[in-house]
Amino acid sequence: MNNAYNKSLPANTQLTQISVNRCFDGEQHYYSHESSSTNTSMTFSIYLPDEALLGHRCPALLYLSGLTCNADNVTHKAHFQQRCSELGMIFIAPDTSPRSSEGTEVPNDERYFVGQGASYYVDATQSPWSEHFNMQSYIVDELYDLLRSEFAISSIGVTGHSMGGHGALLLGFKFPSKFVSVSALSPVCAASESAWGEAAYTEYFGDDKTLWAQADASHTIKTVGRQYSSILVDQGAADNFLAKGQLQTQKLQQACEDAKQPLTLRYQAGHDHSYYFIQTVINDHIEHHWRKAQLA
Amino acid sequence: MNNAYNKSLPANTQLTQISVNRCFDGEQHYYSHESSSTNTSMTFSIYLPDEALLGHRCPALLYLSGLTCNADNVTHKAHFQQRCSELGMIFIAPDTSPRSSEGTEVPNDERYFVGQGASYYVDATQSPWSEHFNMQSYIVDELYDLLRSEFAISSIGVTGHSMGGHGALLLGFKFPSKFVSVSALSPVCAASESAWGEAAYTEYFGDDKTLWAQADASHTIKTVGRQYSSILVDQGAADNFLAKGQLQTQKLQQACEDAKQPLTLRYQAGHDHSYYFIQTVINDHIEHHWRKAQLA
């Protein structure tokens, strides 16, 4: 381990460092911290190019992962480190939900699209979820402020995959003052009208369809209108979840048309929903966010 | 899944296809097959750029993994697919040993550096290992011939990490007519004189130190002399296993000097033994093998 570059953590850090590995011209770090939003300990990974380790402010990209994932999937499999090292970009991967740990019992569900690993990045209003499942507040307020105080960050863009693509679109358009750029990979475009999301929102929001709509990415874009000069979305054309109606990319396309929000939407021939697809397009997303950060 | 490109498997294939995922301009495949060398079923991954899927012969790189790994580690974490897609190179990752499965009991050991996941790519002579642990024959004869008959391969280079780096150097110099190029990442350079290798060779070869020497990469290079125009080795300078004497890079350097085998040896500042290091240098290795294949 070589911590010689690491000048970026303040002395009064709230973070516990889990691991450091040098990777290209930078370091892959993991941290945990106590969250007042989720009332649990939370873990995230952060890739810091040497510029950031030396204290120069760099643009950051926040990546929200999909159902069943934690920070490891994207950190191990998405292959973002090389381009982030080359451009001088920070890459942050939070967990997808609060989780049970020794001494903390977090509610769960046997369905993989509800409960732990499936927060949808919303603040739940219904018991028993509302005590811990406050991932919107966690991402947009608590983690956001923590990252900006602990690391040399100049601006933050948001992206994500599948349920995390929903999260990126939803939070990017609900809180446009927080983010300089938005993109998504294989996003769940209309959570309130997909089988996955209907199951989750029944648990998290009960019958209040106003809350469902406020937690739907396409509905939110239509409501708030254009917020970004352009957004980038990639979708595998051979993605089974697209065929099964979970993603509903056409609803995002319609919402962006209605909102006059410029959208670059690319259907990639032969590609599925896996991290093999994500690694194929991730560099284009890093470059999209890097360019927007230069103009911010 | 898109198999439209896949023209490369002959009708009388011995292979069972486990999975296909499109990745960059190519496909990541997994296969299993019955091996007469190991008397087990064996699994490997192979990345096929579109050129190979369309039947054009491409150079191939055989990657031998390290202790505790199977084909997944490198396939998920090494990030070779992009450059292989760009260059038109095939990338093959076999398993590190035979393994127990339903109906087949393969010997094992509680130490992670002996038994399943730790073949050292040798043919064991001692019971109970010798019935299954014949990975030299598996790699150099059986899998080698199978790959050449089933896929559009023009030539094969060999590389590997840690125990697999030992395997690449050992098999590359024992069988130079089979391989057009050799490289290694963080290799175990003198297995017969490292604590890991001593434990394993005691099991696989018993007391016959002649066999130990024949299964030692540095000893083999010294014995057979120069075989390649140059070989490439990368080593993390902050690798704990280097500090603990398991890798003994200086013995490889001395052997290459004695054998007049040109060696490009790079100690990479701050880097450890992990796949974060491997992804940092893998493109240089792919390019090394690709250049040698152009001259073959």
Coordinates of C-alpha atoms in Angstrom, one line a residue:
Chain A
M1 CA 0.0 0.0 0.0
N2 CA 1.2 3.5 -0.8
N3 CA -0.4 6.3 1.0
A4 CA 2.3 8.8 0.0
Y5 CA -0.2 10.6 -2.3
N6 CA -3.1 10.7 0.1
K7 CA -3.3 14.3 1.4
S8 CA -7.0 14.7 1.0
L9 CA -8.6 13.4 4.2
P10 CA -9.1 16.2 6.9
A11 CA -7.8 15.4 10.4
N12 CA -11.4 15.4 11.9
T13 CA -12.7 12.9 9.3
Q14 CA -16.0 11.1 9.9
L15 CA -14.7 8.3 7.6
T16 CA -13.2 5.0 8.4
Q17 CA -10.9 3.8 5.7
I18 CA -11.4 0.2 4.7
S19 CA -8.9 -0.3 1.9
V20 CA -6.5 1.5 -0.4
N21 CA -5.2 0.0 -3.7
R22 CA -3.1 1.9 -6.2
C23 CA -4.7 1.7 -9.7
F24 CA -3.4 3.5 -12.8
D25 CA -2.2 7.0 -11.6
G26 CA -4.5 7.1 -8.6
E27 CA -6.0 5.0 -5.8
Q28 CA -9.1 3.0 -5.3
H29 CA -10.4 3.6 -1.7
Y30 CA -13.2 2.2 0.3
Y31 CA -14.8 3.9 3.3
S32 CA -17.5 3.4 5.9
H33 CA -19.3 6.0 8.0
E34 CA -22.3 6.3 10.3
S35 CA -25.3 7.8 8.5
S36 CA -27.9 9.8 10.2
S37 CA -30.2 9.5 7.2
T38 CA -30.3 5.7 7.2
N39 CA -29.5 5.1 10.9
T40 CA -26.9 2.5 9.8
S41 CA -23.3 2.3 8.9
M42 CA -22.9 3.0 5.1
T43 CA -20.0 2.0 2.8
F44 CA -18.9 3.6 -0.5
S45 CA -15.9 3.3 -2.8
I46 CA -14.1 6.3 -4.3
Y47 CA -11.4 6.4 -7.0
L48 CA -9.1 9.3 -6.5
P49 CA -6.7 10.3 -9.3
D50 CA -3.3 11.6 -8.2
E51 CA -4.5 15.2 -8.8
A52 CA -7.2 14.8 -6.1
L53 CA -4.8 12.9 -3.8
L54 CA -2.5 15.9 -4.0
G55 CA -5.4 18.2 -3.1
H56 CA -6.3 19.7 -6.5
R57 CA -10.0 19.9 -6.9
C58 CA -11.3 17.5 -9.6
P59 CA -14.8 16.9 -11.1
A60 CA -16.5 13.9 -9.6
L61 CA -19.0 11.3 -10.9
L62 CA -21.5 9.7 -8.6
Y63 CA -22.5 6.2 -9.8
L64 CA -25.8 4.7 -8.5
S65 CA -25.8 0.9 -8.8
G66 CA -28.7 -1.4 -9.7
L67 CA -30.7 -4.0 -7.9
T68 CA -28.8 -6.6 -5.8
C69 CA -25.5 -4.6 -6.2
N70 CA -23.3 -2.9 -3.6
A71 CA -20.3 -0.7 -4.3
D72 CA -18.2 -3.7 -5.3
N73 CA -19.9 -4.6 -8.6
V74 CA -19.1 -1.3 -10.4
T75 CA -15.7 -0.9 -8.7
H76 CA -14.6 -4.4 -9.8
K77 CA -16.4 -4.8 -13.2
A78 CA -17.1 -1.4 -14.8
H79 CA -13.5 -0.5 -15.7
F80 CA -13.8 3.2 -15.0
Q81 CA -10.4 3.6 -13.3
Q82 CA -8.3 4.0 -16.5
R83 CA -10.2 6.9 -18.0
C84 CA -10.8 8.6 -14.6
S85 CA -7.0 8.4 -14.1
E86 CA -6.3 9.9 -17.6
L87 CA -8.8 12.7 -17.2
G88 CA -8.3 13.5 -13.5
M89 CA -11.9 12.5 -12.5
I90 CA -13.1 11.2 -9.1
F91 CA -15.6 8.3 -9.3
I92 CA -17.9 7.5 -6.3
A93 CA -20.0 4.4 -5.8
P94 CA -22.4 4.3 -2.8
D95 CA -24.2 1.3 -1.6
T96 CA -27.8 0.7 -3.0
S97 CA -29.5 0.7 0.4
P98 CA -29.0 0.5 4.1
R99 CA -28.2 -3.0 5.3
S100 CA -28.5 -5.1 8.5
S101 CA -25.3 -5.4 10.5
E102 CA -24.3 -6.6 14.0
G103 CA -26.6 -4.6 16.3
T104 CA -28.7 -3.1 13.6
E105 CA -31.7 -4.9 12.1
V106 CA -32.9 -3.3 8.8
P107 CA -36.1 -4.5 7.2
N108 CA -35.8 -6.7 4.1
D109 CA -38.0 -8.6 1.6
E110 CA -37.4 -12.0 -0.1
R111 CA -38.0 -10.4 -3.5
Y112 CA -34.7 -9.0 -4.9
F113 CA -36.4 -5.8 -6.1
V114 CA -37.7 -4.7 -2.7
G115 CA -35.7 -4.0 0.5
Q116 CA -32.0 -4.3 1.0
G117 CA -30.2 -3.8 -2.3
A118 CA -33.3 -2.1 -3.7
S119 CA -33.8 1.3 -2.2
Y120 CA -34.8 3.1 -5.5
Y121 CA -33.0 6.1 -3.9
V122 CA -36.2 7.4 -2.4
D123 CA -37.2 8.4 1.2
A124 CA -39.8 5.8 2.3
T125 CA -42.9 7.1 4.1
Q126 CA -44.3 3.7 5.3
S127 CA -43.4 1.6 8.3
P128 CA -41.1 -0.4 8.7
W129 CA -39.1 1.1 5.8
S130 CA -39.1 4.8 6.8
E131 CA -36.7 4.4 9.7
H132 CA -33.8 3.3 7.5
F133 CA -34.8 3.6 3.8
N134 CA -34.0 7.3 3.3
M135 CA -31.6 7.0 0.4
Q136 CA -32.7 10.2 -1.3
S137 CA -31.7 12.2 1.7
Y138 CA -28.6 10.1 2.1
I139 CA -27.3 10.7 -1.4
V140 CA -28.4 14.3 -2.1
D141 CA -27.7 15.7 1.4
E142 CA -25.6 13.7 3.7
L143 CA -23.2 11.8 1.4
Y144 CA -23.1 14.8 -0.9
D145 CA -22.0 17.2 1.8
L146 CA -19.6 14.6 3.3
L147 CA -17.9 14.0 0.0
R148 CA -17.5 17.7 -0.6
S149 CA -16.0 18.3 2.8
E150 CA -13.7 15.3 2.8
F151 CA -12.3 15.2 -0.8
A152 CA -11.0 17.7 -3.3
I153 CA -14.2 17.9 -5.4
S154 CA -14.9 20.7 -7.8
S155 CA -18.4 19.6 -9.1
I156 CA -20.5 16.4 -9.1
G157 CA -22.3 14.7 -12.0
V158 CA -24.6 11.7 -11.5
T159 CA -25.1 8.5 -13.4
G160 CA -26.2 5.0 -12.7
H161 CA -27.3 1.6 -14.0
S162 CA -30.8 0.1 -14.1
M163 CA -32.4 1.0 -10.7
G164 CA -29.4 3.3 -10.3
G165 CA -30.1 4.8 -13.7
H166 CA -33.6 5.6 -12.4
G167 CA -31.9 7.1 -9.4
A168 CA -29.5 9.3 -11.5
L169 CA -32.4 10.6 -13.6
L170 CA -34.7 11.1 -10.6
L171 CA -32.2 12.9 -8.3
G172 CA -30.6 14.8 -11.2
F173 CA -33.9 16.4 -12.2
K174 CA -35.3 16.8 -8.6
F175 CA -32.0 18.5 -7.5
P176 CA -30.5 20.2 -10.5
S177 CA -28.6 22.7 -8.4
K178 CA -26.6 19.8 -6.9
F179 CA -25.4 18.2 -10.2
V180 CA -23.7 19.6 -13.2
S181 CA -24.5 16.6 -15.5
V182 CA -26.7 13.5 -15.7
S183 CA -26.5 10.3 -17.7
A184 CA -27.8 6.8 -17.3
L185 CA -27.1 3.2 -18.4
S186 CA -30.1 0.8 -19.0
P187 CA -32.2 2.9 -16.7
V188 CA -35.6 2.0 -15.2
C189 CA -37.3 5.0 -16.8
A190 CA -40.7 4.8 -15.2
A191 CA -40.4 3.0 -11.9
S192 CA -44.0 3.8 -10.9
E193 CA -45.3 1.9 -13.9
S194 CA -42.9 -1.1 -13.9
A195 CA -43.5 -4.4 -12.1
W196 CA -40.3 -4.0 -10.1
G197 CA -41.1 -0.4 -9.0
E198 CA -44.8 -1.1 -8.3
A199 CA -43.8 -3.8 -5.8
A200 CA -41.3 -1.5 -4.1
Y201 CA -43.4 1.6 -4.1
T202 CA -46.3 -0.3 -2.6
E203 CA -44.0 -1.0 0.3
Y204 CA -42.2 2.3 0.6
F205 CA -45.1 4.7 -0.1
G206 CA -48.3 2.7 0.3
D207 CA -51.3 3.8 -1.8
D208 CA -50.4 7.5 -2.2
K209 CA -49.9 7.7 -6.0
T210 CA -48.7 11.3 -5.7
L211 CA -45.6 10.0 -4.0
W212 CA -45.2 7.3 -6.7
A213 CA -45.3 9.9 -9.4
Q214 CA -42.8 12.1 -7.5
A215 CA -40.5 9.1 -7.5
D216 CA -40.8 8.3 -11.2
A217 CA -37.9 9.6 -13.4
S218 CA -40.0 10.2 -16.6
H219 CA -42.8 11.9 -14.7
T220 CA -40.3 14.1 -12.9
I221 CA -38.6 15.2 -16.1
K222 CA -41.9 16.0 -17.6
T223 CA -42.8 18.1 -14.5
V224 CA -39.6 20.1 -14.0
G225 CA -38.7 20.5 -17.7
R226 CA -35.3 21.0 -19.2
Q227 CA -32.4 21.2 -16.7
Y228 CA -29.3 20.2 -18.6
S229 CA -27.7 21.2 -21.9
S230 CA -28.0 17.5 -22.8
I231 CA -28.2 14.1 -21.1
L232 CA -26.7 10.8 -22.3
V233 CA -28.5 7.4 -22.0
D234 CA -27.2 4.0 -23.3
Q235 CA -29.4 1.0 -23.6
G236 CA -28.5 -2.5 -24.7
A237 CA -30.8 -3.5 -27.6
A238 CA -30.7 -7.2 -26.6
D239 CA -31.5 -6.5 -22.9
N240 CA -34.0 -9.0 -21.6
F241 CA -35.3 -6.5 -19.0
L242 CA -36.1 -4.0 -21.8
A243 CA -38.1 -6.7 -23.6
K244 CA -39.9 -7.6 -20.4
G245 CA -41.1 -4.0 -19.9
Q246 CA -39.1 -3.1 -16.8
L247 CA -37.1 -0.3 -18.4
Q248 CA -39.6 1.5 -20.7
T249 CA -37.0 3.6 -22.4
Q250 CA -39.7 5.1 -24.7
K251 CA -41.3 6.8 -21.7
L252 CA -38.0 8.6 -21.0
Q253 CA -37.8 9.6 -24.7
Q254 CA -41.3 11.0 -24.6
A255 CA -40.7 12.8 -21.3
C256 CA -37.6 14.5 -22.7
E257 CA -39.4 15.5 -25.9
D258 CA -42.3 17.0 -23.8
A259 CA -39.8 18.7 -21.5
K260 CA -37.6 19.9 -24.4
Q261 CA -34.7 18.3 -22.6
P262 CA -32.0 17.3 -25.2
L263 CA -31.4 13.6 -24.9
T264 CA -28.7 11.5 -26.6
L265 CA -30.3 8.0 -26.6
R266 CA -28.2 5.1 -28.0
Y267 CA -29.5 1.5 -28.4
Q268 CA -26.4 -0.7 -28.6
A269 CA -26.8 -3.7 -30.9
G270 CA -26.4 -7.1 -29.3
H271 CA -25.7 -5.8 -25.8
D272 CA -27.5 -7.1 -22.7
H273 CA -28.1 -5.7 -19.1
S274 CA -24.7 -6.9 -17.7
Y275 CA -21.5 -5.3 -16.6
Y276 CA -20.1 -6.5 -19.9
F277 CA -22.3 -3.8 -21.4
I278 CA -21.5 -1.2 -18.8
Q279 CA -17.8 -1.5 -19.4
T280 CA -18.4 -1.1 -23.1
V281 CA -20.0 2.4 -22.7
I282 CA -18.6 3.6 -19.4
N283 CA -15.8 5.7 -21.0
D284 CA -18.3 7.6 -23.1
H285 CA -20.2 8.5 -19.9
I286 CA -17.1 9.5 -18.0
E287 CA -16.2 11.8 -20.9
H288 CA -19.7 13.2 -21.1
H289 CA -19.6 14.2 -17.4
W290 CA -16.0 15.5 -17.7
R291 CA -16.9 17.8 -20.6
K292 CA -19.9 19.2 -18.8
A293 CA -17.8 19.8 -15.7
Q294 CA -15.4 21.9 -17.8
L295 CA -18.3 24.2 -18.7
A296 CA -19.7 24.3 -15.1
Chain B
M1 CA -27.9 -12.4 -26.2
N2 CA -26.8 -12.0 -29.8
N3 CA -25.2 -15.0 -31.4
A4 CA -25.5 -13.6 -34.9
Y5 CA -21.7 -13.1 -35.0
N6 CA -20.8 -16.6 -33.8
K7 CA -19.7 -18.6 -36.7
S8 CA -16.6 -20.2 -35.1
L9 CA -17.8 -23.4 -33.3
P10 CA -17.6 -26.5 -35.5
A11 CA -20.6 -28.7 -35.7
N12 CA -18.9 -31.6 -33.9
T13 CA -17.8 -29.4 -30.9
Q14 CA -16.6 -31.0 -27.7
L15 CA -17.5 -27.8 -25.9
T16 CA -20.6 -26.9 -23.9
Q17 CA -21.4 -23.2 -24.0
I18 CA -22.2 -21.8 -20.6
S19 CA -22.7 -18.1 -21.4
V20 CA -22.4 -15.4 -24.1
N21 CA -22.3 -11.7 -23.4
R22 CA -21.6 -9.0 -26.0
C23 CA -18.7 -6.8 -24.8
F24 CA -17.2 -4.0 -26.9
D25 CA -17.0 -5.3 -30.5
G26 CA -16.9 -8.9 -29.6
E27 CA -18.3 -11.5 -27.2
Q28 CA -17.2 -12.9 -23.8
H29 CA -17.9 -16.7 -23.8
Y30 CA -17.6 -19.4 -21.1
Y31 CA -17.3 -23.1 -22.0
S32 CA -16.9 -26.4 -20.2
H33 CA -15.6 -29.6 -21.5
E34 CA -14.5 -33.1 -20.3
S35 CA -10.8 -33.3 -19.9
S36 CA -8.8 -36.5 -20.3
S37 CA -5.8 -34.9 -18.7
T38 CA -7.4 -34.0 -15.4
N39 CA -10.2 -36.6 -15.6
T40 CA -12.7 -33.9 -14.7
S41 CA -14.9 -31.3 -16.4
M42 CA -12.9 -28.1 -17.0
T43 CA -14.2 -24.6 -17.5
F44 CA -12.6 -21.7 -19.4
S45 CA -13.5 -18.2 -20.6
I46 CA -12.7 -16.9 -24.0
Y47 CA -13.1 -13.4 -25.4
L48 CA -13.7 -13.4 -29.1
P49 CA -13.5 -10.1 -31.1
D50 CA -15.9 -9.9 -34.0
E51 CA -13.1 -10.8 -36.5
A52 CA -12.7 -14.2 -34.8
L53 CA -16.5 -14.7 -34.5
L54 CA -16.6 -14.1 -38.3
G55 CA -14.0 -16.8 -38.8
H56 CA -10.9 -14.6 -39.5
R57 CA -7.9 -16.1 -37.6
C58 CA -6.7 -13.9 -34.8
P59 CA -3.8 -14.0 -32.4
A60 CA -4.7 -15.4 -29.0
L61 CA -3.4 -14.7 -25.5
L62 CA -3.6 -17.5 -22.9
Y63 CA -3.8 -16.1 -19.3
L64 CA -2.9 -18.3 -16.4
S65 CA -4.5 -17.2 -13.1
G66 CA -3.0 -17.1 -9.7
L67 CA -3.7 -19.0 -6.4
T68 CA -7.4 -19.2 -5.3
C69 CA -8.6 -17.9 -8.7
N70 CA -10.7 -19.4 -11.4
A71 CA -11.6 -18.0 -14.8
D72 CA -13.9 -15.4 -13.3
N73 CA -11.3 -13.2 -11.6
V74 CA -9.5 -12.1 -14.7
T75 CA -12.6 -12.1 -16.8
H76 CA -14.4 -9.7 -14.5
K77 CA -11.5 -7.7 -13.1
A78 CA -8.6 -7.4 -15.5
H79 CA -10.3 -5.2 -18.1
F80 CA -8.7 -6.9 -21.1
Q81 CA -11.8 -6.8 -23.3
Q82 CA -11.5 -3.3 -24.7
R83 CA -8.0 -3.5 -26.0
C84 CA -8.6 -7.1 -27.3
S85 CA -11.6 -5.7 -29.2
E86 CA -9.6 -2.9 -30.6
L87 CA -6.7 -5.0 -31.7
G88 CA -8.6 -8.1 -32.8
M89 CA -7.1 -10.4 -30.2
I90 CA -8.5 -13.5 -28.5
F91 CA -8.1 -13.8 -24.7
I92 CA -8.4 -17.2 -23.0
A93 CA -8.6 -17.8 -19.2
P94 CA -8.5 -21.5 -18.1
D95 CA -9.2 -22.6 -14.5
T96 CA -6.2 -22.9 -12.1
S97 CA -6.8 -26.6 -11.4
P98 CA -9.2 -29.5 -11.6
R99 CA -12.0 -29.3 -9.1
S100 CA -14.5 -31.6 -7.3
S101 CA -17.9 -31.8 -8.8
E102 CA -21.0 -34.0 -8.4
G103 CA -19.7 -37.6 -9.0
T104 CA -16.0 -36.5 -9.1
E105 CA -13.9 -36.3 -5.9
V106 CA -10.7 -34.4 -6.5
P107 CA -8.1 -34.2 -3.7
N108 CA -7.6 -30.9 -1.9
D109 CA -5.7 -29.3 0.9
E110 CA -6.8 -26.8 3.5
R111 CA -3.8 -24.5 2.6
Y112 CA -4.8 -22.1 -0.1
F113 CA -1.4 -22.7 -1.9
V114 CA -1.9 -26.5 -2.3
G115 CA -4.6 -28.5 -4.1
Q116 CA -7.7 -27.1 -5.8
G117 CA -6.9 -23.5 -7.1
A118 CA -3.2 -24.2 -6.8
S119 CA -2.0 -26.6 -9.5
Y120 CA 1.2 -24.7 -10.4
Y121 CA 0.5 -25.9 -14.0
V122 CA 2.6 -29.0 -13.5
D123 CA 1.9 -32.8 -13.9
A124 CA 2.0 -34.3 -10.4
T125 CA 3.8 -37.6 -9.9
Q126 CA 2.6 -38.4 -6.4
S127 CA -0.6 -40.0 -5.2
P128 CA -3.3 -38.8 -4.7
W129 CA -2.6 -35.8 -6.9
S130 CA -1.4 -37.5 -10.0
E131 CA -4.8 -38.8 -11.1
H132 CA -6.2 -35.3 -11.6
F133 CA -3.4 -32.7 -11.2
N134 CA -2.0 -32.8 -14.8
M135 CA -2.4 -29.2 -15.6
Q136 CA 0.8 -29.0 -17.7
S137 CA -0.6 -31.6 -20.1
Y138 CA -4.0 -30.0 -19.9
I139 CA -2.7 -26.5 -20.9
V140 CA 0.0 -27.4 -23.4
D141 CA -1.6 -30.3 -25.1
E142 CA -5.3 -30.9 -24.6
L143 CA -6.6 -27.3 -24.2
Y144 CA -4.1 -26.0 -26.7
D145 CA -5.3 -28.4 -29.4
L146 CA -8.9 -28.0 -28.5
L147 CA -8.7 -24.2 -28.8
R148 CA -6.9 -24.4 -32.1
S149 CA -9.5 -26.8 -33.5
E150 CA -12.6 -24.9 -32.2
F151 CA -11.7 -21.3 -32.7
A152 CA -10.1 -19.1 -35.4
I153 CA -6.7 -18.8 -33.8
S154 CA -3.5 -17.8 -35.7
S155 CA -1.0 -18.0 -32.9
I156 CA -0.9 -18.2 -29.1
G157 CA 1.1 -16.2 -26.6
V158 CA 1.1 -17.0 -22.8
T159 CA 0.9 -14.7 -19.8
G160 CA -0.3 -15.0 -16.2
H161 CA -0.4 -13.6 -12.7
S162 CA 1.5 -14.7 -9.6
M163 CA 1.3 -18.6 -9.6
G164 CA 0.0 -18.1 -13.2
G165 CA 3.0 -15.9 -14.0
H166 CA 5.1 -18.8 -12.9
G167 CA 3.0 -21.0 -15.2
A168 CA 3.5 -18.7 -18.2
L169 CA 7.3 -18.5 -17.8
L170 CA 7.6 -22.2 -17.1
L171 CA 5.4 -23.5 -20.0
G172 CA 6.6 -20.7 -22.3
F173 CA 10.2 -21.8 -21.9
K174 CA 9.6 -25.6 -21.7
F175 CA 7.4 -25.5 -24.9
P176 CA 8.7 -22.6 -27.0
S177 CA 7.4 -24.2 -30.2
K178 CA 3.9 -23.8 -28.8
F179 CA 4.0 -20.1 -28.0
V180 CA 5.0 -17.0 -30.0
S181 CA 5.4 -14.7 -26.9
V182 CA 5.7 -14.8 -23.1
S183 CA 5.0 -12.2 -20.4
A184 CA 4.1 -12.3 -16.7
L185 CA 2.6 -10.1 -14.0
S186 CA 3.9 -10.4 -10.4
P187 CA 5.2 -14.0 -11.2
V188 CA 6.3 -16.5 -8.7
C189 CA 9.8 -16.7 -10.3
A190 CA 11.4 -19.6 -8.4
A191 CA 8.5 -21.8 -7.2
S192 CA 10.9 -24.6 -5.9
E193 CA 12.5 -22.1 -3.5
S194 CA 9.4 -20.2 -2.2
A195 CA 7.4 -21.2 0.8
W196 CA 4.2 -21.6 -1.3
G197 CA 5.9 -23.7 -3.9
E198 CA 7.9 -25.9 -1.5
A199 CA 4.6 -26.9 0.2
A200 CA 3.0 -27.7 -3.1
Y201 CA 5.9 -29.5 -4.7
T202 CA 6.3 -31.7 -1.6
E203 CA 2.8 -32.9 -2.3
Y204 CA 2.9 -33.1 -6.1
F205 CA 6.5 -34.4 -6.6
G206 CA 7.6 -35.8 -3.2
D207 CA 11.3 -35.7 -2.5
D208 CA 12.6 -35.8 -6.1
K209 CA 14.3 -32.4 -6.4
T210 CA 15.1 -33.0 -10.1
L211 CA 11.3 -32.7 -10.6
W212 CA 11.2 -29.6 -8.4
A213 CA 13.9 -27.9 -10.5
Q214 CA 12.2 -28.9 -13.8
A215 CA 9.1 -27.1 -12.4
D216 CA 10.9 -23.9 -11.5
A217 CA 10.6 -21.1 -14.0
S218 CA 14.0 -19.4 -13.3
H219 CA 15.8 -22.8 -13.4
T220 CA 14.1 -23.7 -16.6
I221 CA 15.1 -20.4 -18.3
K222 CA 18.7 -20.9 -17.2
T223 CA 18.7 -24.4 -18.6
V224 CA 17.0 -23.9 -22.0
G225 CA 18.5 -20.5 -22.7
R226 CA 17.1 -17.7 -24.8
Q227 CA 13.8 -18.5 -26.6
Y228 CA 12.1 -15.2 -27.3
S229 CA 13.2 -11.9 -28.8
S230 CA 12.1 -10.3 -25.5
I231 CA 9.8 -11.0 -22.6
L232 CA 7.9 -8.5 -20.5
V233 CA 7.4 -8.7 -16.7
D234 CA 5.6 -6.2 -14.5
Q235 CA 5.9 -6.3 -10.7
G236 CA 4.2 -4.0 -8.1
A237 CA 6.9 -2.3 -6.0
A238 CA 4.6 -2.3 -3.0
D239 CA 3.5 -6.0 -3.3
N240 CA 3.5 -7.6 0.1
F241 CA 4.3 -11.0 -1.4
L242 CA 7.4 -9.6 -3.0
A243 CA 8.5 -8.3 0.4
K244 CA 7.8 -11.7 1.9
G245 CA 10.0 -13.6 -0.5
Q246 CA 7.3 -15.5 -2.4
L247 CA 8.0 -14.0 -5.8
Q248 CA 11.9 -13.6 -5.9
T249 CA 11.9 -11.4 -9.0
Q250 CA 15.7 -11.1 -8.7
K251 CA 16.1 -14.8 -9.5
L252 CA 14.2 -14.3 -12.8
Q253 CA 16.4 -11.3 -13.6
Q254 CA 19.6 -13.4 -12.9
A255 CA 18.3 -16.4 -14.9
C256 CA 17.5 -14.2 -17.9
E257 CA 21.0 -12.6 -17.7
D258 CA 22.6 -16.0 -17.6
A259 CA 20.4 -17.3 -20.5
K260 CA 21.0 -14.0 -22.5
Q261 CA 17.2 -13.9 -22.6
P262 CA 16.2 -10.2 -23.2
L263 CA 13.8 -9.2 -20.3
T264 CA 11.9 -5.9 -19.9
L265 CA 11.3 -5.9 -16.1
R266 CA 9.3 -3.0 -14.6
Y267 CA 8.8 -2.3 -10.9
Q268 CA 5.6 -0.2 -10.7
A269 CA 5.7 2.3 -7.8
G270 CA 3.0 2.0 -5.2
H271 CA 1.3 -1.0 -6.8
D272 CA 0.3 -4.2 -4.9
H273 CA -0.5 -7.8 -5.9
S274 CA -4.2 -7.2 -6.7
Y275 CA -6.3 -7.0 -9.8
Y276 CA -6.2 -3.2 -9.4
F277 CA -2.5 -3.6 -10.4
I278 CA -3.3 -6.1 -13.2
Q279 CA -5.8 -3.8 -14.8
T280 CA -3.2 -1.0 -14.7
V281 CA -0.7 -2.9 -16.9
I282 CA -2.8 -5.5 -18.8
N283 CA -3.0 -3.3 -21.9
D284 CA 0.8 -3.2 -22.2
H285 CA 0.9 -7.0 -22.0
I286 CA -1.9 -7.4 -24.7
E287 CA 0.1 -5.0 -26.9
H288 CA 3.4 -6.9 -26.3
H289 CA 1.8 -10.2 -27.4
W290 CA 0.0 -8.6 -30.3
R291 CA 3.2 -7.1 -31.7
K292 CA 5.0 -10.4 -31.3
A293 CA 2.2 -12.2 -33.1
Q294 CA 2.5 -9.8 -36.1
L295 CA 6.1 -11.0 -36.5
A296 CA 5.4 -14.7 -36.0

